[in-house]
Amino acid sequence: MKVLYLTHQYFPYFYTGTELLTDNLSRYMRMLGVSTEVWAYNLNELKEDKIKRTNYKGIPVTFFSHHNKDFSRDWKFFRQNSLKKDLISDLLKESKPDILHVTHACRMGDIIEAVNKSGIPYIATLTDFWVLCPKASLIRNNGDLCSGPDRGNACGKYCFKNLGSQMTKRYRDIRDYLKEAAKVVYASNFLKNVFERNGIDTSNWVNIRHGYNPMEKRKRIKDNFYRFAFTGTLQPNKGAHLVIEAFKKIINKNARLAVYGEFKHSQKYSNYCLELAKEDKRIEFRGKYDHTKLASEFADIDCIVAPSNWFEPFPFTLTSAIAFGFEVIGSKIGGIPEIIGEENTKSLFNPGDINDLSEKMALKLKKGKGSPSGLFYEQTVEGEAFKYFQIYNYVLGK
């Protein structure tokens, strides 16, 4: 069996949850005797052939680049003439996959269409809302949270004015994409419910939670400081500014805050966070971290905070943090309460409420270092991969 993984971006250029999912599956499938390959989009300018063949730590990877580098068109599901159809056809004949697994469809509609026409079955994993929402975030241009596209009408009204007809076409395209998939996999019940409320048939959907790597062992650095950490992307919807402001309200010389994340995603917002933190020497910006080595990367961290103020479906770092025994605090929004547990009120705060977050952080600080979190997360990467392996076999009739 050969599985071709298709995603919007990949290591070593981007390190987020979807890339980690893609990489984990491509490696663990090989342990099960499955041949794997990754096709991904490359945000960097490529040469005339518009593809780049490479190998990432043993996984063969083909990077694509569109002729048109206008990323304002990323909302489109199909970008006509963006990749030569004969090029895609030739690459498919060379790759000879038995099944296509789409871990993120952004910029990949043309390839998905070509694969579908060739008769190769595909499954789709939904890690965010991009398929449903052109902005991927369900956040309107004015900052309000959105309940969904309303068959494209809401997109044209609130975010993409003068593109109403194209938004309704996009909705039809994504509806067909999900309907024609052999299986659609989701981790968050919240995400599934949003799709159902927007008229999407979920009868062929399967729930598989993201896994953590049990081979990693948490190595604690012993000192007198209690460290909180923000580990999301430095963008407004992830809420780094909220945890910075909440932390500043805590008067304790032994409290520390480590802010992880690269500035490249939004330099303006990153500068804003730096400005918020500049008067408090207890706050440290640490840049990017290795998603594959969370337990060792966060050796001196006591509590990981997920202060999202958008409908975050199922953050990877939060699941791993709980599995490795870290204390966690998360906002009561999206799929976060599913991970932490609605009943664990001391680990949840009202989204956007700085005072509530600060109080929850103070409770963790009072509890002290090394105390058991009382939370559990059992899905391993190996278990996750085996569930996908079963789906592949089912789809192929094995």
PDB file of N, CA and C in Angstrom, residues 227-276:
ATOM      1  N   ARG A 227       7.104  28.640  36.118  1.00  0.00           N
ATOM      2  CA  ARG A 227       7.045  29.213  34.771  1.00  0.00           C
ATOM      3  C   ARG A 227       5.769  28.831  34.029  1.00  0.00           C
ATOM      4  N   PHE A 228       5.104  29.862  33.548  1.00  0.00           N
ATOM      5  CA  PHE A 228       3.990  29.690  32.620  1.00  0.00           C
ATOM      6  C   PHE A 228       4.553  29.810  31.207  1.00  0.00           C
ATOM      7  N   ALA A 229       3.855  29.243  30.236  1.00  0.00           N
ATOM      8  CA  ALA A 229       4.316  29.351  28.853  1.00  0.00           C
ATOM      9  C   ALA A 229       3.145  29.547  27.903  1.00  0.00           C
ATOM     10  N   PHE A 230       3.337  30.450  26.955  1.00  0.00           N
ATOM     11  CA  PHE A 230       2.445  30.573  25.800  1.00  0.00           C
ATOM     12  C   PHE A 230       3.159  29.898  24.646  1.00  0.00           C
ATOM     13  N   THR A 231       2.487  28.972  23.954  1.00  0.00           N
ATOM     14  CA  THR A 231       3.170  28.169  22.934  1.00  0.00           C
ATOM     15  C   THR A 231       2.495  28.234  21.568  1.00  0.00           C
ATOM     16  N   GLY A 232       1.610  29.187  21.363  1.00  0.00           N
ATOM     17  CA  GLY A 232       0.902  29.275  20.085  1.00  0.00           C
ATOM     18  C   GLY A 232       1.604  30.183  19.095  1.00  0.00           C
ATOM     19  N   THR A 233       0.980  30.365  17.940  1.00  0.00           N
ATOM     20  CA  THR A 233       1.494  31.285  16.935  1.00  0.00           C
ATOM     21  C   THR A 233       1.275  32.715  17.415  1.00  0.00           C
ATOM     22  N   LEU A 234       2.227  33.592  17.125  1.00  0.00           N
ATOM     23  CA  LEU A 234       2.089  34.990  17.540  1.00  0.00           C
ATOM     24  C   LEU A 234       1.170  35.728  16.565  1.00  0.00           C
ATOM     25  N   GLN A 235      -0.118  35.497  16.754  1.00  0.00           N
ATOM     26  CA  GLN A 235      -1.174  36.157  16.005  1.00  0.00           C
ATOM     27  C   GLN A 235      -2.287  36.508  16.984  1.00  0.00           C
ATOM     28  N   PRO A 236      -3.041  37.572  16.712  1.00  0.00           N
ATOM     29  CA  PRO A 236      -4.052  38.042  17.676  1.00  0.00           C
ATOM     30  C   PRO A 236      -5.027  36.977  18.147  1.00  0.00           C
ATOM     31  N   ASN A 237      -5.496  36.103  17.239  1.00  0.00           N
ATOM     32  CA  ASN A 237      -6.509  35.123  17.638  1.00  0.00           C
ATOM     33  C   ASN A 237      -5.983  34.058  18.593  1.00  0.00           C
ATOM     34  N   LYS A 238      -4.655  33.923  18.681  1.00  0.00           N
ATOM     35  CA  LYS A 238      -4.063  32.942  19.603  1.00  0.00           C
ATOM     36  C   LYS A 238      -3.955  33.490  21.027  1.00  0.00           C
ATOM     37  N   GLY A 239      -3.984  34.820  21.171  1.00  0.00           N
ATOM     38  CA  GLY A 239      -4.121  35.408  22.498  1.00  0.00           C
ATOM     39  C   GLY A 239      -2.877  35.590  23.337  1.00  0.00           C
ATOM     40  N   ALA A 240      -1.697  35.714  22.729  1.00  0.00           N
ATOM     41  CA  ALA A 240      -0.478  35.935  23.520  1.00  0.00           C
ATOM     42  C   ALA A 240      -0.586  37.201  24.362  1.00  0.00           C
ATOM     43  N   HIS A 241      -1.214  38.237  23.817  1.00  0.00           N
ATOM     44  CA  HIS A 241      -1.355  39.498  24.556  1.00  0.00           C
ATOM     45  C   HIS A 241      -2.184  39.307  25.826  1.00  0.00           C
ATOM     46  N   LEU A 242      -3.144  38.381  25.770  1.00  0.00           N
ATOM     47  CA  LEU A 242      -3.989  38.135  26.942  1.00  0.00           C
ATOM     48  C   LEU A 242      -3.187  37.531  28.093  1.00  0.00           C
ATOM     49  N   VAL A 243      -2.351  36.535  27.772  1.00  0.00           N
ATOM     50  CA  VAL A 243      -1.577  35.888  28.838  1.00  0.00           C
ATOM     51  C   VAL A 243      -0.503  36.832  29.374  1.00  0.00           C
ATOM     52  N   ILE A 244       0.030  37.710  28.524  1.00  0.00           N
ATOM     53  CA  ILE A 244       1.020  38.688  28.996  1.00  0.00           C
ATOM     54  C   ILE A 244       0.369  39.650  29.986  1.00  0.00           C
ATOM     55  N   GLU A 245      -0.795  40.161  29.619  1.00  0.00           N
ATOM     56  CA  GLU A 245      -1.471  41.115  30.511  1.00  0.00           C
ATOM     57  C   GLU A 245      -1.955  40.436  31.788  1.00  0.00           C
ATOM     58  N   ALA A 246      -2.425  39.216  31.676  1.00  0.00           N
ATOM     59  CA  ALA A 246      -2.871  38.485  32.869  1.00  0.00           C
ATOM     60  C   ALA A 246      -1.696  38.211  33.795  1.00  0.00           C
ATOM     61  N   PHE A 247      -0.560  37.847  33.221  1.00  0.00           N
ATOM     62  CA  PHE A 247       0.628  37.552  34.026  1.00  0.00           C
ATOM     63  C   PHE A 247       1.120  38.799  34.754  1.00  0.00           C
ATOM     64  N   LYS A 248       1.054  39.928  34.111  1.00  0.00           N
ATOM     65  CA  LYS A 248       1.543  41.180  34.720  1.00  0.00           C
ATOM     66  C   LYS A 248       0.765  41.544  35.979  1.00  0.00           C
ATOM     67  N   LYS A 249      -0.443  41.022  36.110  1.00  0.00           N
ATOM     68  CA  LYS A 249      -1.250  41.292  37.297  1.00  0.00           C
ATOM     69  C   LYS A 249      -0.800  40.465  38.504  1.00  0.00           C
ATOM     70  N   ILE A 250       0.014  39.446  38.253  1.00  0.00           N
ATOM     71  CA  ILE A 250       0.487  38.573  39.329  1.00  0.00           C
ATOM     72  C   ILE A 250       1.731  39.178  39.971  1.00  0.00           C
ATOM     73  N   ILE A 251       1.645  39.479  41.251  1.00  0.00           N
ATOM     74  CA  ILE A 251       2.782  40.062  41.973  1.00  0.00           C
ATOM     75  C   ILE A 251       3.489  38.943  42.729  1.00  0.00           C
ATOM     76  N   ASN A 252       4.474  38.376  42.080  1.00  0.00           N
ATOM     77  CA  ASN A 252       5.232  37.280  42.687  1.00  0.00           C
ATOM     78  C   ASN A 252       6.596  37.222  42.007  1.00  0.00           C
ATOM     79  N   LYS A 253       7.644  37.413  42.783  1.00  0.00           N
ATOM     80  CA  LYS A 253       8.992  37.479  42.206  1.00  0.00           C
ATOM     81  C   LYS A 253       9.467  36.138  41.653  1.00  0.00           C
ATOM     82  N   ASN A 254       8.821  35.047  42.058  1.00  0.00           N
ATOM     83  CA  ASN A 254       9.224  33.723  41.578  1.00  0.00           C
ATOM     84  C   ASN A 254       8.406  33.250  40.373  1.00  0.00           C
ATOM     85  N   ALA A 255       7.497  34.086  39.907  1.00  0.00           N
ATOM     86  CA  ALA A 255       6.693  33.740  38.728  1.00  0.00           C
ATOM     87  C   ALA A 255       7.425  34.188  37.463  1.00  0.00           C
ATOM     88  N   ARG A 256       7.335  33.373  36.420  1.00  0.00           N
ATOM     89  CA  ARG A 256       7.965  33.686  35.143  1.00  0.00           C
ATOM     90  C   ARG A 256       7.004  33.329  34.003  1.00  0.00           C
ATOM     91  N   LEU A 257       7.175  33.993  32.874  1.00  0.00           N
ATOM     92  CA  LEU A 257       6.376  33.695  31.682  1.00  0.00           C
ATOM     93  C   LEU A 257       7.300  33.574  30.474  1.00  0.00           C
ATOM     94  N   ALA A 258       7.239  32.443  29.801  1.00  0.00           N
ATOM     95  CA  ALA A 258       7.996  32.222  28.564  1.00  0.00           C
ATOM     96  C   ALA A 258       7.020  32.275  27.389  1.00  0.00           C
ATOM     97  N   VAL A 259       7.295  33.165  26.443  1.00  0.00           N
ATOM     98  CA  VAL A 259       6.448  33.311  25.260  1.00  0.00           C
ATOM     99  C   VAL A 259       7.175  32.704  24.062  1.00  0.00           C
ATOM    100  N   TYR A 260       6.605  31.630  23.521  1.00  0.00           N
ATOM    101  CA  TYR A 260       7.188  30.973  22.351  1.00  0.00           C
ATOM    102  C   TYR A 260       6.462  31.435  21.087  1.00  0.00           C
ATOM    103  N   GLY A 261       7.148  31.376  19.968  1.00  0.00           N
ATOM    104  CA  GLY A 261       6.540  31.737  18.691  1.00  0.00           C
ATOM    105  C   GLY A 261       7.428  32.665  17.891  1.00  0.00           C
ATOM    106  N   GLU A 262       7.344  32.529  16.563  1.00  0.00           N
ATOM    107  CA  GLU A 262       8.156  33.354  15.672  1.00  0.00           C
ATOM    108  C   GLU A 262       7.451  34.665  15.350  1.00  0.00           C
ATOM    109  N   PHE A 263       8.229  35.704  15.166  1.00  0.00           N
ATOM    110  CA  PHE A 263       7.680  37.019  14.863  1.00  0.00           C
ATOM    111  C   PHE A 263       7.202  37.133  13.413  1.00  0.00           C
ATOM    112  N   LYS A 264       7.621  36.224  12.548  1.00  0.00           N
ATOM    113  CA  LYS A 264       7.366  36.374  11.111  1.00  0.00           C
ATOM    114  C   LYS A 264       5.884  36.307  10.739  1.00  0.00           C
ATOM    115  N   HIS A 265       5.069  35.687  11.586  1.00  0.00           N
ATOM    116  CA  HIS A 265       3.657  35.538  11.244  1.00  0.00           C
ATOM    117  C   HIS A 265       2.920  36.876  11.257  1.00  0.00           C
ATOM    118  N   SER A 266       3.298  37.755  12.149  1.00  0.00           N
ATOM    119  CA  SER A 266       2.704  39.095  12.215  1.00  0.00           C
ATOM    120  C   SER A 266       3.650  39.995  12.994  1.00  0.00           C
ATOM    121  N   GLN A 267       4.492  40.725  12.274  1.00  0.00           N
ATOM    122  CA  GLN A 267       5.476  41.570  12.929  1.00  0.00           C
ATOM    123  C   GLN A 267       4.805  42.669  13.749  1.00  0.00           C
ATOM    124  N   LYS A 268       3.699  43.201  13.237  1.00  0.00           N
ATOM    125  CA  LYS A 268       2.985  44.259  13.953  1.00  0.00           C
ATOM    126  C   LYS A 268       2.470  43.748  15.295  1.00  0.00           C
ATOM    127  N   TYR A 269       1.853  42.585  15.285  1.00  0.00           N
ATOM    128  CA  TYR A 269       1.329  42.017  16.528  1.00  0.00           C
ATOM    129  C   TYR A 269       2.464  41.611  17.457  1.00  0.00           C
ATOM    130  N   SER A 270       3.534  41.061  16.908  1.00  0.00           N
ATOM    131  CA  SER A 270       4.687  40.676  17.726  1.00  0.00           C
ATOM    132  C   SER A 270       5.267  41.889  18.438  1.00  0.00           C
ATOM    133  N   ASN A 271       5.361  43.002  17.719  1.00  0.00           N
ATOM    134  CA  ASN A 271       5.867  44.241  18.327  1.00  0.00           C
ATOM    135  C   ASN A 271       4.941  44.714  19.444  1.00  0.00           C
ATOM    136  N   TYR A 272       3.646  44.532  19.235  1.00  0.00           N
ATOM    137  CA  TYR A 272       2.674  44.907  20.262  1.00  0.00           C
ATOM    138  C   TYR A 272       2.891  44.089  21.532  1.00  0.00           C
ATOM    139  N   CYS A 273       3.112  42.784  21.363  1.00  0.00           N
ATOM    140  CA  CYS A 273       3.364  41.916  22.520  1.00  0.00           C
ATOM    141  C   CYS A 273       4.667  42.293  23.219  1.00  0.00           C
ATOM    142  N   LEU A 274       5.692  42.612  22.441  1.00  0.00           N
ATOM    143  CA  LEU A 274       6.973  43.043  23.021  1.00  0.00           C
ATOM    144  C   LEU A 274       6.792  44.320  23.832  1.00  0.00           C
ATOM    145  N   GLU A 275       5.981  45.218  23.314  1.00  0.00           N
ATOM    146  CA  GLU A 275       5.730  46.479  24.007  1.00  0.00           C
ATOM    147  C   GLU A 275       4.982  46.230  25.319  1.00  0.00           C
ATOM    148  N   LEU A 276       4.011  45.322  25.300  1.00  0.00           N
ATOM    149  CA  LEU A 276       3.263  44.993  26.513  1.00  0.00           C
ATOM    150  C   LEU A 276       4.175  44.434  27.600  1.00  0.00           C
TER     151      LEU A 276
END
